[in-house]
PDB file of C-alpha atoms in Angstrom:
ATOM      1  CA  UNK N 225      60.309 150.266  19.621  1.00 56.00           C
ATOM      2  CA  UNK N 226      56.886 151.723  18.958  1.00 70.00           C
ATOM      3  CA  UNK N 227      53.704 149.213  19.217  1.00 80.00           C
ATOM      4  CA  UNK N 228      52.756 147.739  15.797  1.00 87.00           C
ATOM      5  CA  UNK N 229      49.823 149.315  14.347  1.00 94.00           C
ATOM      6  CA  UNK N 230      46.579 147.072  13.566  1.00 96.00           C
ATOM      7  CA  UNK N 231      47.532 146.849   9.993  1.00 95.00           C
ATOM      8  CA  UNK N 232      50.955 145.622  10.991  1.00 92.00           C
ATOM      9  CA  UNK N 233      49.245 143.050  13.291  1.00 93.00           C
ATOM     10  CA  UNK N 234      46.940 142.011  10.436  1.00 95.00           C
ATOM     11  CA  UNK N 235      49.891 141.515   8.205  1.00 92.00           C
ATOM     12  CA  UNK N 236      51.355 139.332  10.913  1.00 91.00           C
ATOM     13  CA  UNK N 237      48.216 137.357  11.529  1.00 95.00           C
ATOM     14  CA  UNK N 238      48.232 136.651   7.459  1.00 94.00           C
ATOM     15  CA  UNK N 239      51.760 135.430   7.739  1.00 90.00           C
ATOM     16  CA  UNK N 240      50.761 133.112  10.707  1.00 91.00           C
ATOM     17  CA  UNK N 241      48.022 131.859   8.708  1.00 94.00           C
ATOM     18  CA  UNK N 242      49.947 130.948   5.952  1.00 91.00           C
ATOM     19  CA  UNK N 243      52.483 128.935   8.108  1.00 88.00           C
ATOM     20  CA  UNK N 244      49.468 126.785   9.616  1.00 94.00           C
ATOM     21  CA  UNK N 245      47.409 126.583   6.422  1.00 95.00           C
ATOM     22  CA  UNK N 246      47.566 122.907   5.533  1.00 94.00           C
ATOM     23  CA  UNK N 247      47.341 121.686   9.348  1.00 95.00           C
ATOM     24  CA  UNK N 248      44.115 123.926   9.579  1.00 97.00           C
ATOM     25  CA  UNK N 249      42.638 122.203   6.544  1.00 97.00           C
ATOM     26  CA  UNK N 250      43.024 118.830   8.097  1.00 97.00           C
ATOM     27  CA  UNK N 251      41.394 119.797  11.315  1.00 98.00           C
ATOM     28  CA  UNK N 252      38.575 121.575   9.703  1.00 98.00           C
ATOM     29  CA  UNK N 253      37.800 118.184   7.824  1.00 98.00           C
ATOM     30  CA  UNK N 254      37.991 116.120  10.844  1.00 97.00           C
ATOM     31  CA  UNK N 255      35.972 118.664  12.701  1.00 97.00           C
ATOM     32  CA  UNK N 256      33.146 118.201  10.107  1.00 97.00           C
ATOM     33  CA  UNK N 257      33.472 122.103   9.699  1.00 98.00           C
ATOM     34  CA  UNK N 258      31.360 122.150   6.323  1.00 96.00           C
ATOM     35  CA  UNK N 259      28.419 120.938   8.036  1.00 96.00           C
ATOM     36  CA  UNK N 260      28.588 122.869  11.067  1.00 98.00           C
ATOM     37  CA  UNK N 261      25.754 125.314  11.804  1.00 98.00           C
ATOM     38  CA  UNK N 262      27.508 127.367  14.529  1.00 99.00           C
ATOM     39  CA  UNK N 263      31.189 128.289  14.782  1.00 99.00           C
ATOM     40  CA  UNK N 264      33.012 130.638  17.187  1.00 99.00           C
ATOM     41  CA  UNK N 265      36.519 132.068  16.670  1.00 99.00           C
ATOM     42  CA  UNK N 266      37.777 133.050  19.726  1.00 99.00           C
ATOM     43  CA  UNK N 267      40.308 135.818  20.058  1.00 99.00           C
ATOM     44  CA  UNK N 268      39.683 136.314  16.114  1.00 98.00           C
ATOM     45  CA  UNK N 269      42.051 139.369  16.008  1.00 98.00           C
ATOM     46  CA  UNK N 270      41.593 141.146  12.407  1.00 98.00           C
ATOM     47  CA  UNK N 271      39.583 138.399  11.092  1.00 98.00           C
ATOM     48  CA  UNK N 272      41.935 136.271   9.182  1.00 98.00           C
ATOM     49  CA  UNK N 273      40.835 133.005  10.466  1.00 98.00           C
ATOM     50  CA  UNK N 274      37.384 134.080  11.164  1.00 98.00           C
ATOM     51  CA  UNK N 275      36.922 134.807   7.294  1.00 97.00           C
ATOM     52  CA  UNK N 276      38.324 131.369   6.231  1.00 98.00           C
ATOM     53  CA  UNK N 277      36.214 129.793   8.623  1.00 98.00           C
ATOM     54  CA  UNK N 278      33.158 131.626   6.982  1.00 97.00           C
ATOM     55  CA  UNK N 279      34.049 130.538   3.615  1.00 96.00           C
ATOM     56  CA  UNK N 280      34.440 126.872   4.525  1.00 97.00           C
ATOM     57  CA  UNK N 281      31.138 126.313   6.337  1.00 96.00           C
ATOM     58  CA  UNK N 282      27.484 126.666   5.467  1.00 91.00           C
ATOM     59  CA  UNK N 283      26.535 128.058   8.959  1.00 96.00           C
ATOM     60  CA  UNK N 284      27.011 131.108  11.131  1.00 98.00           C
ATOM     61  CA  UNK N 285      30.429 132.191  12.175  1.00 99.00           C
ATOM     62  CA  UNK N 286      31.188 134.587  14.848  1.00 99.00           C
ATOM     63  CA  UNK N 287      34.683 136.302  15.564  1.00 99.00           C
ATOM     64  CA  UNK N 288      34.974 137.261  19.167  1.00 99.00           C
ATOM     65  CA  UNK N 289      37.863 139.625  20.416  1.00 99.00           C
ATOM     66  CA  UNK N 290      38.533 141.904  23.518  1.00 98.00           C
ATOM     67  CA  UNK N 291      40.326 144.515  21.480  1.00 98.00           C
ATOM     68  CA  UNK N 292      37.895 147.050  19.543  1.00 98.00           C
ATOM     69  CA  UNK N 293      40.495 148.378  17.281  1.00 98.00           C
ATOM     70  CA  UNK N 294      41.006 144.769  15.809  1.00 98.00           C
ATOM     71  CA  UNK N 295      36.962 144.048  15.866  1.00 98.00           C
ATOM     72  CA  UNK N 296      36.926 147.504  13.764  1.00 98.00           C
ATOM     73  CA  UNK N 297      39.490 146.410  11.188  1.00 98.00           C
ATOM     74  CA  UNK N 298      37.475 142.763  10.960  1.00 98.00           C
ATOM     75  CA  UNK N 299      34.479 144.600  10.210  1.00 97.00           C
ATOM     76  CA  UNK N 300      35.740 146.754   7.339  1.00 96.00           C
ATOM     77  CA  UNK N 301      36.706 143.410   5.564  1.00 92.00           C
ATOM     78  CA  UNK N 302      34.612 141.865   2.964  1.00 86.00           C
ATOM     79  CA  UNK N 303      33.604 138.657   5.086  1.00 88.00           C
ATOM     80  CA  UNK N 304      30.355 136.656   5.455  1.00 92.00           C
ATOM     81  CA  UNK N 305      31.237 136.306   9.436  1.00 97.00           C
ATOM     82  CA  UNK N 306      29.736 138.403  12.420  1.00 97.00           C
ATOM     83  CA  UNK N 307      32.064 140.037  14.950  1.00 98.00           C
ATOM     84  CA  UNK N 308      31.401 140.893  18.464  1.00 98.00           C
ATOM     85  CA  UNK N 309      33.425 141.901  21.643  1.00 98.00           C
ATOM     86  CA  UNK N 310      34.059 139.607  24.481  1.00 98.00           C
ATOM     87  CA  UNK N 311      36.827 137.856  26.735  1.00 98.00           C
ATOM     88  CA  UNK N 312      37.587 134.108  26.107  1.00 99.00           C
ATOM     89  CA  UNK N 313      37.950 133.863  29.874  1.00 99.00           C
ATOM     90  CA  UNK N 314      34.160 134.537  30.199  1.00 99.00           C
ATOM     91  CA  UNK N 315      32.377 133.666  26.853  1.00 99.00           C
ATOM     92  CA  UNK N 316      29.095 135.808  26.239  1.00 98.00           C
ATOM     93  CA  UNK N 317      27.354 132.512  24.985  1.00 99.00           C
ATOM     94  CA  UNK N 318      25.010 129.747  26.559  1.00 99.00           C
ATOM     95  CA  UNK N 319      26.429 126.033  27.123  1.00 99.00           C
ATOM     96  CA  UNK N 320      26.263 123.939  24.161  1.00 99.00           C
ATOM     97  CA  UNK N 321      25.643 126.912  21.640  1.00 99.00           C
ATOM     98  CA  UNK N 322      28.354 125.830  19.099  1.00 99.00           C
ATOM     99  CA  UNK N 323      29.426 123.025  17.030  1.00 99.00           C
ATOM    100  CA  UNK N 324      32.597 124.234  16.667  1.00 99.00           C
ATOM    101  CA  UNK N 325      34.860 126.549  18.798  1.00 99.00           C
ATOM    102  CA  UNK N 326      38.283 127.572  17.224  1.00 99.00           C
ATOM    103  CA  UNK N 327      41.275 129.585  18.270  1.00 99.00           C
ATOM    104  CA  UNK N 328      44.654 130.357  16.438  1.00 98.00           C
ATOM    105  CA  UNK N 329      47.798 131.636  18.199  1.00 98.00           C
ATOM    106  CA  UNK N 330      45.643 132.960  21.133  1.00 99.00           C
ATOM    107  CA  UNK N 331      46.206 131.070  24.283  1.00 99.00           C
ATOM    108  CA  UNK N 332      49.877 131.819  24.941  1.00 98.00           C
ATOM    109  CA  UNK N 333      48.523 135.502  25.312  1.00 97.00           C
ATOM    110  CA  UNK N 334      45.812 134.606  27.757  1.00 98.00           C
ATOM    111  CA  UNK N 335      46.078 134.985  31.520  1.00 98.00           C
ATOM    112  CA  UNK N 336      44.742 131.609  32.476  1.00 98.00           C
ATOM    113  CA  UNK N 337      44.734 129.344  29.240  1.00 99.00           C
ATOM    114  CA  UNK N 338      43.369 126.465  30.806  1.00 98.00           C
ATOM    115  CA  UNK N 339      40.191 128.501  31.758  1.00 99.00           C
ATOM    116  CA  UNK N 340      40.042 129.729  28.366  1.00 99.00           C
ATOM    117  CA  UNK N 341      40.094 126.197  27.051  1.00 99.00           C
ATOM    118  CA  UNK N 342      37.231 125.026  29.531  1.00 99.00           C
ATOM    119  CA  UNK N 343      35.266 127.950  28.231  1.00 99.00           C
ATOM    120  CA  UNK N 344      35.667 126.915  24.632  1.00 99.00           C
ATOM    121  CA  UNK N 345      34.552 123.569  25.810  1.00 99.00           C
ATOM    122  CA  UNK N 346      31.486 124.849  27.748  1.00 99.00           C
ATOM    123  CA  UNK N 347      29.868 126.579  24.790  1.00 99.00           C
ATOM    124  CA  UNK N 348      30.197 123.537  22.183  1.00 99.00           C
ATOM    125  CA  UNK N 349      27.370 121.024  22.260  1.00 99.00           C
ATOM    126  CA  UNK N 350      28.024 117.469  22.954  1.00 98.00           C
ATOM    127  CA  UNK N 351      30.057 116.026  20.169  1.00 98.00           C
ATOM    128  CA  UNK N 352      31.197 119.151  19.239  1.00 98.00           C
ATOM    129  CA  UNK N 353      34.860 120.252  18.440  1.00 99.00           C
ATOM    130  CA  UNK N 354      37.197 122.587  19.950  1.00 99.00           C
ATOM    131  CA  UNK N 355      40.086 123.363  17.618  1.00 99.00           C
ATOM    132  CA  UNK N 356      43.461 124.786  18.889  1.00 99.00           C
ATOM    133  CA  UNK N 357      44.768 125.503  15.538  1.00 98.00           C
ATOM    134  CA  UNK N 358      48.170 126.768  16.638  1.00 98.00           C
ATOM    135  CA  UNK N 359      50.197 127.413  19.629  1.00 98.00           C
ATOM    136  CA  UNK N 360      54.112 127.910  19.542  1.00 97.00           C
ATOM    137  CA  UNK N 361      56.565 126.468  22.127  1.00 98.00           C
ATOM    138  CA  UNK N 362      59.897 128.528  21.872  1.00 96.00           C
ATOM    139  CA  UNK N 363      61.635 126.128  24.086  1.00 97.00           C
ATOM    140  CA  UNK N 364      61.941 123.830  21.170  1.00 96.00           C
ATOM    141  CA  UNK N 365      63.325 126.474  18.852  1.00 94.00           C
ATOM    142  CA  UNK N 366      66.435 125.462  16.696  1.00 95.00           C
ATOM    143  CA  UNK N 367      68.411 128.024  14.622  1.00 94.00           C
ATOM    144  CA  UNK N 368      71.362 127.608  12.720  1.00 94.00           C
ATOM    145  CA  UNK N 369      73.781 129.476  12.889  1.00 94.00           C
ATOM    146  CA  UNK N 370      73.253 128.736  16.565  1.00 95.00           C
ATOM    147  CA  UNK N 371      72.123 132.025  17.679  1.00 94.00           C
ATOM    148  CA  UNK N 372      70.504 133.039  20.924  1.00 92.00           C
ATOM    149  CA  UNK N 373      67.154 133.802  19.419  1.00 91.00           C
ATOM    150  CA  UNK N 374      65.161 130.993  21.550  1.00 93.00           C
ATOM    151  CA  UNK N 375      66.195 132.456  25.025  1.00 92.00           C
ATOM    152  CA  UNK N 376      65.937 135.870  23.948  1.00 91.00           C
ATOM    153  CA  UNK N 377      62.237 135.019  22.651  1.00 92.00           C
ATOM    154  CA  UNK N 378      61.411 133.184  25.934  1.00 94.00           C
ATOM    155  CA  UNK N 379      62.574 135.927  27.998  1.00 92.00           C
ATOM    156  CA  UNK N 380      60.829 138.783  26.257  1.00 90.00           C
ATOM    157  CA  UNK N 381      57.536 137.066  25.802  1.00 92.00           C
ATOM    158  CA  UNK N 382      57.530 136.513  29.460  1.00 94.00           C
ATOM    159  CA  UNK N 383      58.106 140.160  30.061  1.00 91.00           C
ATOM    160  CA  UNK N 384      54.868 140.690  28.013  1.00 90.00           C
ATOM    161  CA  UNK N 385      53.062 138.364  30.292  1.00 94.00           C
ATOM    162  CA  UNK N 386      52.872 135.602  27.444  1.00 96.00           C
ATOM    163  CA  UNK N 387      53.618 131.709  28.003  1.00 98.00           C
ATOM    164  CA  UNK N 388      56.425 130.707  25.319  1.00 97.00           C
ATOM    165  CA  UNK N 389      56.027 127.250  26.300  1.00 98.00           C
ATOM    166  CA  UNK N 390      52.392 127.062  25.940  1.00 99.00           C
ATOM    167  CA  UNK N 391      52.530 124.615  22.781  1.00 98.00           C
ATOM    168  CA  UNK N 392      53.644 121.658  25.122  1.00 98.00           C
ATOM    169  CA  UNK N 393      50.572 122.019  27.246  1.00 98.00           C
ATOM    170  CA  UNK N 394      47.687 121.596  24.687  1.00 99.00           C
ATOM    171  CA  UNK N 395      46.992 118.204  25.326  1.00 99.00           C
ATOM    172  CA  UNK N 396      46.848 118.799  29.061  1.00 98.00           C
ATOM    173  CA  UNK N 397      44.643 121.694  28.572  1.00 99.00           C
ATOM    174  CA  UNK N 398      42.109 119.598  26.317  1.00 99.00           C
ATOM    175  CA  UNK N 399      41.806 116.695  28.522  1.00 99.00           C
ATOM    176  CA  UNK N 400      41.673 118.834  31.816  1.00 98.00           C
ATOM    177  CA  UNK N 401      38.448 120.198  30.001  1.00 98.00           C
ATOM    178  CA  UNK N 402      36.680 116.898  29.608  1.00 98.00           C
ATOM    179  CA  UNK N 403      37.456 116.598  25.911  1.00 99.00           C
ATOM    180  CA  UNK N 404      39.245 113.582  24.157  1.00 98.00           C
ATOM    181  CA  UNK N 405      42.379 114.913  22.534  1.00 98.00           C
ATOM    182  CA  UNK N 406      44.241 114.424  19.272  1.00 98.00           C
ATOM    183  CA  UNK N 407      47.371 116.477  19.178  1.00 98.00           C
ATOM    184  CA  UNK N 408      50.063 117.182  16.743  1.00 98.00           C
ATOM    185  CA  UNK N 409      52.868 119.477  15.758  1.00 97.00           C
ATOM    186  CA  UNK N 410      52.592 121.806  12.416  1.00 91.00           C
ATOM    187  CA  UNK N 411      55.541 121.061  10.140  1.00 78.00           C
ATOM    188  CA  UNK N 412      57.592 124.278  10.694  1.00 80.00           C
ATOM    189  CA  UNK N 413      60.721 124.133   9.199  1.00 85.00           C
ATOM    190  CA  UNK N 414      61.383 127.007   7.049  1.00 80.00           C
ATOM    191  CA  UNK N 415      62.905 126.915   3.708  1.00 77.00           C
ATOM    192  CA  UNK N 416      65.527 128.901   2.056  1.00 78.00           C
ATOM    193  CA  UNK N 417      62.590 131.028   0.279  1.00 81.00           C
ATOM    194  CA  UNK N 418      60.590 131.333   3.189  1.00 83.00           C
ATOM    195  CA  UNK N 419      63.555 132.569   5.192  1.00 88.00           C
ATOM    196  CA  UNK N 420      64.344 135.185   2.655  1.00 89.00           C
ATOM    197  CA  UNK N 421      60.921 136.229   2.147  1.00 87.00           C
ATOM    198  CA  UNK N 422      60.187 136.659   5.759  1.00 85.00           C
ATOM    199  CA  UNK N 423      63.533 138.205   6.906  1.00 90.00           C
ATOM    200  CA  UNK N 424      62.394 141.917   7.518  1.00 87.00           C
ATOM    201  CA  UNK N 425      59.119 140.723   9.182  1.00 83.00           C
ATOM    202  CA  UNK N 426      60.629 138.049  11.342  1.00 86.00           C
ATOM    203  CA  UNK N 427      63.301 140.335  12.613  1.00 87.00           C
ATOM    204  CA  UNK N 428      60.724 143.283  12.984  1.00 86.00           C
ATOM    205  CA  UNK N 429      58.776 140.786  15.527  1.00 83.00           C
ATOM    206  CA  UNK N 430      61.693 139.518  17.124  1.00 86.00           C
ATOM    207  CA  UNK N 431      62.986 142.977  18.023  1.00 85.00           C
ATOM    208  CA  UNK N 432      59.330 143.669  19.323  1.00 81.00           C
ATOM    209  CA  UNK N 433      59.402 140.339  21.464  1.00 78.00           C
ATOM    210  CA  UNK N 434      62.854 140.978  22.748  1.00 80.00           C
ATOM    211  CA  UNK N 435      61.915 144.669  23.723  1.00 70.00           C
ATOM    212  CA  UNK N 436      64.232 147.233  25.384  1.00 67.00           C
ATOM    213  CA  UNK N 437      66.158 144.699  27.932  1.00 66.00           C
ATOM    214  CA  UNK N 438      68.169 143.296  24.820  1.00 72.00           C
ATOM    215  CA  UNK N 439      71.869 143.961  24.043  1.00 82.00           C
ATOM    216  CA  UNK N 440      71.591 146.025  20.700  1.00 84.00           C
ATOM    217  CA  UNK N 441      74.968 145.140  19.728  1.00 89.00           C
ATOM    218  CA  UNK N 442      74.380 141.520  20.278  1.00 89.00           C
ATOM    219  CA  UNK N 443      70.920 141.715  18.426  1.00 89.00           C
ATOM    220  CA  UNK N 444      72.733 143.423  15.417  1.00 91.00           C
ATOM    221  CA  UNK N 445      75.516 140.904  15.285  1.00 94.00           C
ATOM    222  CA  UNK N 446      72.845 138.013  15.405  1.00 92.00           C
ATOM    223  CA  UNK N 447      70.699 139.639  12.437  1.00 93.00           C
ATOM    224  CA  UNK N 448      73.616 139.897  10.497  1.00 95.00           C
ATOM    225  CA  UNK N 449      74.718 136.296  11.081  1.00 96.00           C
ATOM    226  CA  UNK N 450      71.306 135.237  10.218  1.00 94.00           C
ATOM    227  CA  UNK N 451      71.235 137.196   6.691  1.00 94.00           C
ATOM    228  CA  UNK N 452      74.793 135.956   5.958  1.00 95.00           C
ATOM    229  CA  UNK N 453      73.549 132.495   6.546  1.00 94.00           C
ATOM    230  CA  UNK N 454      70.437 132.930   4.403  1.00 93.00           C
ATOM    231  CA  UNK N 455      72.753 134.343   1.524  1.00 93.00           C
ATOM    232  CA  UNK N 456      74.981 131.203   1.884  1.00 94.00           C
ATOM    233  CA  UNK N 457      72.150 128.978   1.843  1.00 92.00           C
ATOM    234  CA  UNK N 458      72.823 127.366   5.319  1.00 93.00           C
ATOM    235  CA  UNK N 459      70.268 129.084   7.744  1.00 94.00           C
ATOM    236  CA  UNK N 460      67.587 126.815   9.314  1.00 93.00           C
ATOM    237  CA  UNK N 461      64.857 127.798  11.580  1.00 92.00           C
ATOM    238  CA  UNK N 462      62.530 125.137  13.365  1.00 94.00           C
ATOM    239  CA  UNK N 463      59.705 126.278  15.847  1.00 93.00           C
ATOM    240  CA  UNK N 464      57.474 123.644  16.952  1.00 96.00           C
ATOM    241  CA  UNK N 465      53.672 124.898  16.577  1.00 97.00           C
ATOM    242  CA  UNK N 466      51.203 122.432  18.372  1.00 98.00           C
ATOM    243  CA  UNK N 467      47.700 121.789  17.389  1.00 98.00           C
ATOM    244  CA  UNK N 468      44.787 120.286  19.167  1.00 99.00           C
ATOM    245  CA  UNK N 469      41.311 118.770  18.065  1.00 99.00           C
ATOM    246  CA  UNK N 470      39.317 118.288  21.350  1.00 99.00           C
ATOM    247  CA  UNK N 471      35.744 116.235  21.112  1.00 98.00           C
ATOM    248  CA  UNK N 472      33.322 116.801  23.763  1.00 98.00           C
TER     249      UNK N 472
END
């Protein structure tokens, strides 16, 4: 299928932000975000989380991304944040520049996530916070009916160069970056209404993740089974999404 447009990516980022909203609020409080003077959102995409950070702090917020199209979209929004181009694997900021450095659904896509977290740790001041707001672990996905979606996503994401098991590595990455670590799992069991409302978007992105290597007939059967289970009220989806707070 064709690559998603930036607007479609933005809609997906909005959905992802909704899934983790309550957890982020807790992380922001623990990181004393309100009183932070400099905040970085690394891998900011279209600025969904960046804009939220800007509305929740009194200080300066910078959104950084490597994709110029994403940044152009973010800059067109009504936001208090400032956007810059750059790579999380080599952040263009001096040591100790930020009070808080955050990322959200980023590390699974980075070629060297350990290096990325070390860069986030480098650019926060002593006592500063690194917030890994959300990283999924598709190895822990549970579906009812028992569909082969977990393995489809693992294989498809690996073909794209992503790490579908990144969630279980959050603690290790924080600790190996010299940070004290608090790690948890986002409550991520979808209820019936969420499954119904997100059905179209979920399967569009699943088709993208799985790619051209999938068995089209098997995919269509699984989609039909999922739809039938939603209508019957028996559909269940659980995907563990890990978060971490690191203190320097």
